[in-house]
Tab-separated table of C-alpha atoms and ligand atoms in Angstrom:
chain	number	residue	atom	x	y	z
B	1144	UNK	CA	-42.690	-51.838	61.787
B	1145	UNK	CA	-42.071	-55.576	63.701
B	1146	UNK	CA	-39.004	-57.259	62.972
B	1147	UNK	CA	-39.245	-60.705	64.588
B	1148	UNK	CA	-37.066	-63.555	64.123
B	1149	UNK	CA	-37.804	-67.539	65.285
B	1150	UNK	CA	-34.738	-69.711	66.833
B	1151	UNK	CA	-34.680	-72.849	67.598
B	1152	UNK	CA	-33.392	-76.714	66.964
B	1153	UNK	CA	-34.428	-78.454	64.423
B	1154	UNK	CA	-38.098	-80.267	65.244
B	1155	UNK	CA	-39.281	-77.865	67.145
B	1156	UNK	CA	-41.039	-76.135	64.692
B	1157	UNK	CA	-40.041	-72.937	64.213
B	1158	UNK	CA	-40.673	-72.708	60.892
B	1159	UNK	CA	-44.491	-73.440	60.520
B	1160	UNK	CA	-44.461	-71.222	63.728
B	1161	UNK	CA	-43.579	-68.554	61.759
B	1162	UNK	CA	-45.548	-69.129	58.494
B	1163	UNK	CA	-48.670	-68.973	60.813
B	1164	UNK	CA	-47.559	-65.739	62.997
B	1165	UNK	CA	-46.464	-64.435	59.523
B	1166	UNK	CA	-49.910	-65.138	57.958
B	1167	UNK	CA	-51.874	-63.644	61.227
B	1168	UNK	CA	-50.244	-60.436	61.408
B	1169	UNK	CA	-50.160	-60.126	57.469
B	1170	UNK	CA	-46.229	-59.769	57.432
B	1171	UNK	CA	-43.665	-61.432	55.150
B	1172	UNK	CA	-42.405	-64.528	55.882
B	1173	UNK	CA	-38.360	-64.642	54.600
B	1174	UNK	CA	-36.491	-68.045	55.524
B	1175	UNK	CA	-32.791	-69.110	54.900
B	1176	UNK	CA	-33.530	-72.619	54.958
B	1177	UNK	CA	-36.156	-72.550	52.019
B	1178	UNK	CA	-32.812	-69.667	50.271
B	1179	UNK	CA	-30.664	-72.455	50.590
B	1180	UNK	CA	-33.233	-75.272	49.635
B	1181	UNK	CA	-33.473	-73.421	46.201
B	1182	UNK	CA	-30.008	-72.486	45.371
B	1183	UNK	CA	-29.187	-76.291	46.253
B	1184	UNK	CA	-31.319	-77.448	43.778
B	1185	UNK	CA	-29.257	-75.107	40.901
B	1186	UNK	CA	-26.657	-76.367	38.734
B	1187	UNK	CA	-23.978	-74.493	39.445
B	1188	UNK	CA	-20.952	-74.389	41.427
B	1189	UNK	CA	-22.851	-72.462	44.145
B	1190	UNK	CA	-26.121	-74.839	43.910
B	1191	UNK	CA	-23.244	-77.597	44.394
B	1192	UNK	CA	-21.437	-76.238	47.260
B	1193	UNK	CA	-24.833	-75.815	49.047
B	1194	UNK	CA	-25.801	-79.143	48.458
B	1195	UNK	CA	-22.586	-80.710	49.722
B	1196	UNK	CA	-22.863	-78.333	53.425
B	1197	UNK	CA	-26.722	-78.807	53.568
B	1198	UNK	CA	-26.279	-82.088	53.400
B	1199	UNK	CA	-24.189	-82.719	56.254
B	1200	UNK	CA	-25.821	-80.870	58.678
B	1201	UNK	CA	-23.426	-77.550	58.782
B	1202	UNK	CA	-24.011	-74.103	58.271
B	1203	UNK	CA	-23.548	-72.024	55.327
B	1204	UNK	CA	-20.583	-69.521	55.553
B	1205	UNK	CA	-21.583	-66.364	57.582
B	1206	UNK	CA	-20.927	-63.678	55.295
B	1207	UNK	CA	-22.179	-65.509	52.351
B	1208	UNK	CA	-25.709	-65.738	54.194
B	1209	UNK	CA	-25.826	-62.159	55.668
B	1210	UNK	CA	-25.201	-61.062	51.819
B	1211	UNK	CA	-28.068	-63.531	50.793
B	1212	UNK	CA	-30.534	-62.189	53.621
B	1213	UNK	CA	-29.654	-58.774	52.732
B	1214	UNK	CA	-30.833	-59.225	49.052
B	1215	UNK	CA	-33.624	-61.476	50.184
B	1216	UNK	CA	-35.093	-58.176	52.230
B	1217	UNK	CA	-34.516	-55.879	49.708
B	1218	UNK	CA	-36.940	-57.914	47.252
B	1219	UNK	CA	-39.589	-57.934	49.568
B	1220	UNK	CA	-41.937	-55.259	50.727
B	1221	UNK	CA	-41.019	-54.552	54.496
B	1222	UNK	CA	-42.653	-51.301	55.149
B	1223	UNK	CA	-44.575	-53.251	58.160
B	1224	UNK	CA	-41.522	-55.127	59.041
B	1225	UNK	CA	-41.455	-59.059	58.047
B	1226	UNK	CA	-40.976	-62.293	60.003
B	1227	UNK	CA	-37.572	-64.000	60.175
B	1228	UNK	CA	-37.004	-67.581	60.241
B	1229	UNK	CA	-33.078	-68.712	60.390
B	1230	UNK	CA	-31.201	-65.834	60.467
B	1231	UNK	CA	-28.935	-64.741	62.667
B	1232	UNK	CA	-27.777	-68.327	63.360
B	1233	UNK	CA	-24.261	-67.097	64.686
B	1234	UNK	CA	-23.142	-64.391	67.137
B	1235	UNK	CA	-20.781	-63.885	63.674
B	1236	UNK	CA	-23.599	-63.190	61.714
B	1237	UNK	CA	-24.504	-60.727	63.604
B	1238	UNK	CA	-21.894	-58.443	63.144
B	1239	UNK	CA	-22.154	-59.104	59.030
B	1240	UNK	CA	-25.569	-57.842	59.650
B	1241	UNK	CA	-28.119	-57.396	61.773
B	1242	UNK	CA	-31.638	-57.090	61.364
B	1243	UNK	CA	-32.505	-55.007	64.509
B	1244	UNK	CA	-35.172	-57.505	65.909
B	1245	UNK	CA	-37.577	-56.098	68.046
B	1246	UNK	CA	-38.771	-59.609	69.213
B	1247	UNK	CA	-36.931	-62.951	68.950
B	1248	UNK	CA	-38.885	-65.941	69.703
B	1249	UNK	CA	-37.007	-68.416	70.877
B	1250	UNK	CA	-39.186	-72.349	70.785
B	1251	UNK	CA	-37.236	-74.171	73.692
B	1252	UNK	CA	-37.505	-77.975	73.361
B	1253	UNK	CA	-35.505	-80.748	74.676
B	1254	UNK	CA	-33.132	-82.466	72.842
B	1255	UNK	CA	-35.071	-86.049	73.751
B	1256	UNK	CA	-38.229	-84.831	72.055
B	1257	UNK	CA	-36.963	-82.638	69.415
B	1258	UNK	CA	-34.547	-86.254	68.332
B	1259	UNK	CA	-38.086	-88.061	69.263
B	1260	UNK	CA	-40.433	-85.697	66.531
B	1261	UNK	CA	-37.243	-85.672	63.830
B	1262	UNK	CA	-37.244	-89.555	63.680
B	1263	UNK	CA	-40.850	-90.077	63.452
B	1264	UNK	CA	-40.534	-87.572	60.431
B	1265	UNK	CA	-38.775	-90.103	59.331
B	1266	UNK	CA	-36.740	-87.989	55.918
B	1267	UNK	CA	-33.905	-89.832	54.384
B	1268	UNK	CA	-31.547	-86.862	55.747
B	1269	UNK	CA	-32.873	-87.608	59.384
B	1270	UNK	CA	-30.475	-90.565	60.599
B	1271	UNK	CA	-30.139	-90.430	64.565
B	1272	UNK	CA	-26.452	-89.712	63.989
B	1273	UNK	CA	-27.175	-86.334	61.493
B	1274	UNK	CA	-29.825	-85.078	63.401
B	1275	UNK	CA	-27.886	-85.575	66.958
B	1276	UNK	CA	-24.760	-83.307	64.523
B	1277	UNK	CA	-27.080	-81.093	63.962
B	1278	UNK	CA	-28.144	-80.477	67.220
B	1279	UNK	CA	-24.331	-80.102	68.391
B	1280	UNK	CA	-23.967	-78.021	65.999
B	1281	UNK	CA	-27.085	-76.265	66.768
B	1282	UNK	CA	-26.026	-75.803	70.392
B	1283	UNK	CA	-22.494	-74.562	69.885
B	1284	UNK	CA	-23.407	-71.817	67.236
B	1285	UNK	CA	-26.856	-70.968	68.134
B	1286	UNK	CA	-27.662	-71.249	71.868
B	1287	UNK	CA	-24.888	-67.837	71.814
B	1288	UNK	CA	-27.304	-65.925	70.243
B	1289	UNK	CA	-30.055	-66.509	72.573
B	1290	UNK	CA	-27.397	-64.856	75.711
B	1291	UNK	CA	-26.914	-61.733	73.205
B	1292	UNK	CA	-30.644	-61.512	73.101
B	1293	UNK	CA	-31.291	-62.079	76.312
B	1294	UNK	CA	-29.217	-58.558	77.468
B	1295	UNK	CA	-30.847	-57.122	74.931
B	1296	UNK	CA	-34.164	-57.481	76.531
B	1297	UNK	CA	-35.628	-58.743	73.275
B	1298	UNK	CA	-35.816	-62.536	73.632
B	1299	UNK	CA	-38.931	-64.365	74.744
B	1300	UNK	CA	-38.840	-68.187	75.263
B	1301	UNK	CA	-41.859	-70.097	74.438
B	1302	UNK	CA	-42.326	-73.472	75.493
B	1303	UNK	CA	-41.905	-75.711	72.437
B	1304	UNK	CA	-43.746	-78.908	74.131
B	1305	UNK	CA	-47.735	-79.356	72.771
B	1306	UNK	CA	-49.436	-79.393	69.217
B	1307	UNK	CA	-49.365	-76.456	67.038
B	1308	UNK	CA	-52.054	-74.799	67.490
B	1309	UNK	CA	-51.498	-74.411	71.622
B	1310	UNK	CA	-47.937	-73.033	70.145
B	1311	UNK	CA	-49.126	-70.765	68.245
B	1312	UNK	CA	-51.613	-69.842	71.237
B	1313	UNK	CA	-48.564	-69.263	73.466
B	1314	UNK	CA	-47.266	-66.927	70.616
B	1315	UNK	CA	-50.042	-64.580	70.122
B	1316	UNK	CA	-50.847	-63.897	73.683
B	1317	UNK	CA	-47.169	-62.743	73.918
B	1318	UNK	CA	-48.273	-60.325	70.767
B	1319	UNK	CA	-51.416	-59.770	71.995
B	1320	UNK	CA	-50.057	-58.871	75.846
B	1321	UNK	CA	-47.383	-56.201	74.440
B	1322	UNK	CA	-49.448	-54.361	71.911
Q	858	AMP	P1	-33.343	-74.675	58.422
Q	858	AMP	O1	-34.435	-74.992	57.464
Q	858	AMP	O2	-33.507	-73.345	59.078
Q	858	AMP	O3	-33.089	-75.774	59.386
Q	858	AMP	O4	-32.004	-74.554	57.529
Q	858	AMP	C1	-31.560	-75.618	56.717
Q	858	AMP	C2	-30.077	-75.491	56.473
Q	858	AMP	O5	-29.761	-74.264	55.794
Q	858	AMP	C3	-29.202	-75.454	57.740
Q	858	AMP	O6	-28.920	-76.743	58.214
Q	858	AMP	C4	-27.953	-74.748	57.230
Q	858	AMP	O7	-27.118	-75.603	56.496
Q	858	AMP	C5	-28.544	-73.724	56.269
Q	858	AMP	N1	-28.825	-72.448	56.970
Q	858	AMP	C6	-30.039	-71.919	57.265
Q	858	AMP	N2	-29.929	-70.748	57.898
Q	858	AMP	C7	-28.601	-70.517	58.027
Q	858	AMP	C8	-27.836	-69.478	58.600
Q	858	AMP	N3	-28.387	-68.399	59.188
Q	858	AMP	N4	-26.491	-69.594	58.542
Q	858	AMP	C9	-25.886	-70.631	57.968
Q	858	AMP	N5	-26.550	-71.655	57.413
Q	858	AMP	C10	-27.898	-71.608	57.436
């Protein structure tokens, strides 16, 4: 069983990080940002109230996304563990629930380049005044974490800088070295 969760800002590409670690090592991929991209698109009074805090670059209220990641791991099979892409994003969180991580890869990139790669992606939401919130926001809540994991011996920082694929690289021959 290998629990292991991606951090990191927004643009430095945690995300397909994980898809392609989660594809290699045949374990589920489970992300809160693609939980909250659906419910925001429901009509409801939840789908709203998602839509107003996605859109403005906060995050979703702890305990309401500890409940939702709980559910979310319950529907999926994770006999051989699963890959983790958003969640914990608070030290908070944490003590809602945690997922016992055994690794926590942490993609460190600059706020220059990650504000460099977000404006070339050029999406409507990506204004150089939202994405520099969210990367305040990003640093007050989030960079926490990364001490608690730290003590715990479990995080590993890879260097975010480089195309994909030499990510990716960096990624496996931590996997690769440890098993
Ligand atoms: P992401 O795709 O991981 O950047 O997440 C997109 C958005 O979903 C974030 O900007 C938050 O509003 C929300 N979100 C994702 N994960 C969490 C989390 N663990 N706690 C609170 N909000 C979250």
């Amino acid at each position: 069983m290998t629990k292991i969760l991606f951090v990191g800002p927004q643009g430095s590409g945690k995300s397909t990080q994980a898809r392609l670690l989660a594809q290699f090592l045949h374990l589920p991929y489970i992300s809160t940002g693609d939980i909250f991209r659906r419910l925001r698109q429901e009509n409801s009074e939840e789908g709203r109230a998602i839509k107003q805090i996605l859109d403005s670059g906060e995050l979703v209220d702890d305990q309401i996304t500890a409940e939702l990641v709980k559910k979310g791991l319950k529907d999926i099979d994770v006999q051989n563990g699963f890959i983790m892409d958003g969640y914990p994003r608070t030290l908070e969180q944490i003590k809602f629930f945690d997922p016992g991580f055994d690794k926590v890869f942490y993609l460190k990139l600059s706020d220059e380049e990650a504000l460099k790669r977000l404006l070339k992606r050029g999406r409507e939401d990506d204004t150089e005044d939202l994405i520099a919130e969210r990367l305040r926001i990003y640093h007050e809540q989030t960079d926490p974490i990364l001490d608690f994991y730290q003590k715990k011996g479990t995080l590993i920082t890879i260097d975010g800088e480089g195309i994909i694929e030499q990510i990716q690289d960096r990624i496996r021959r931590v996997i690769g070295g440890q098993e």
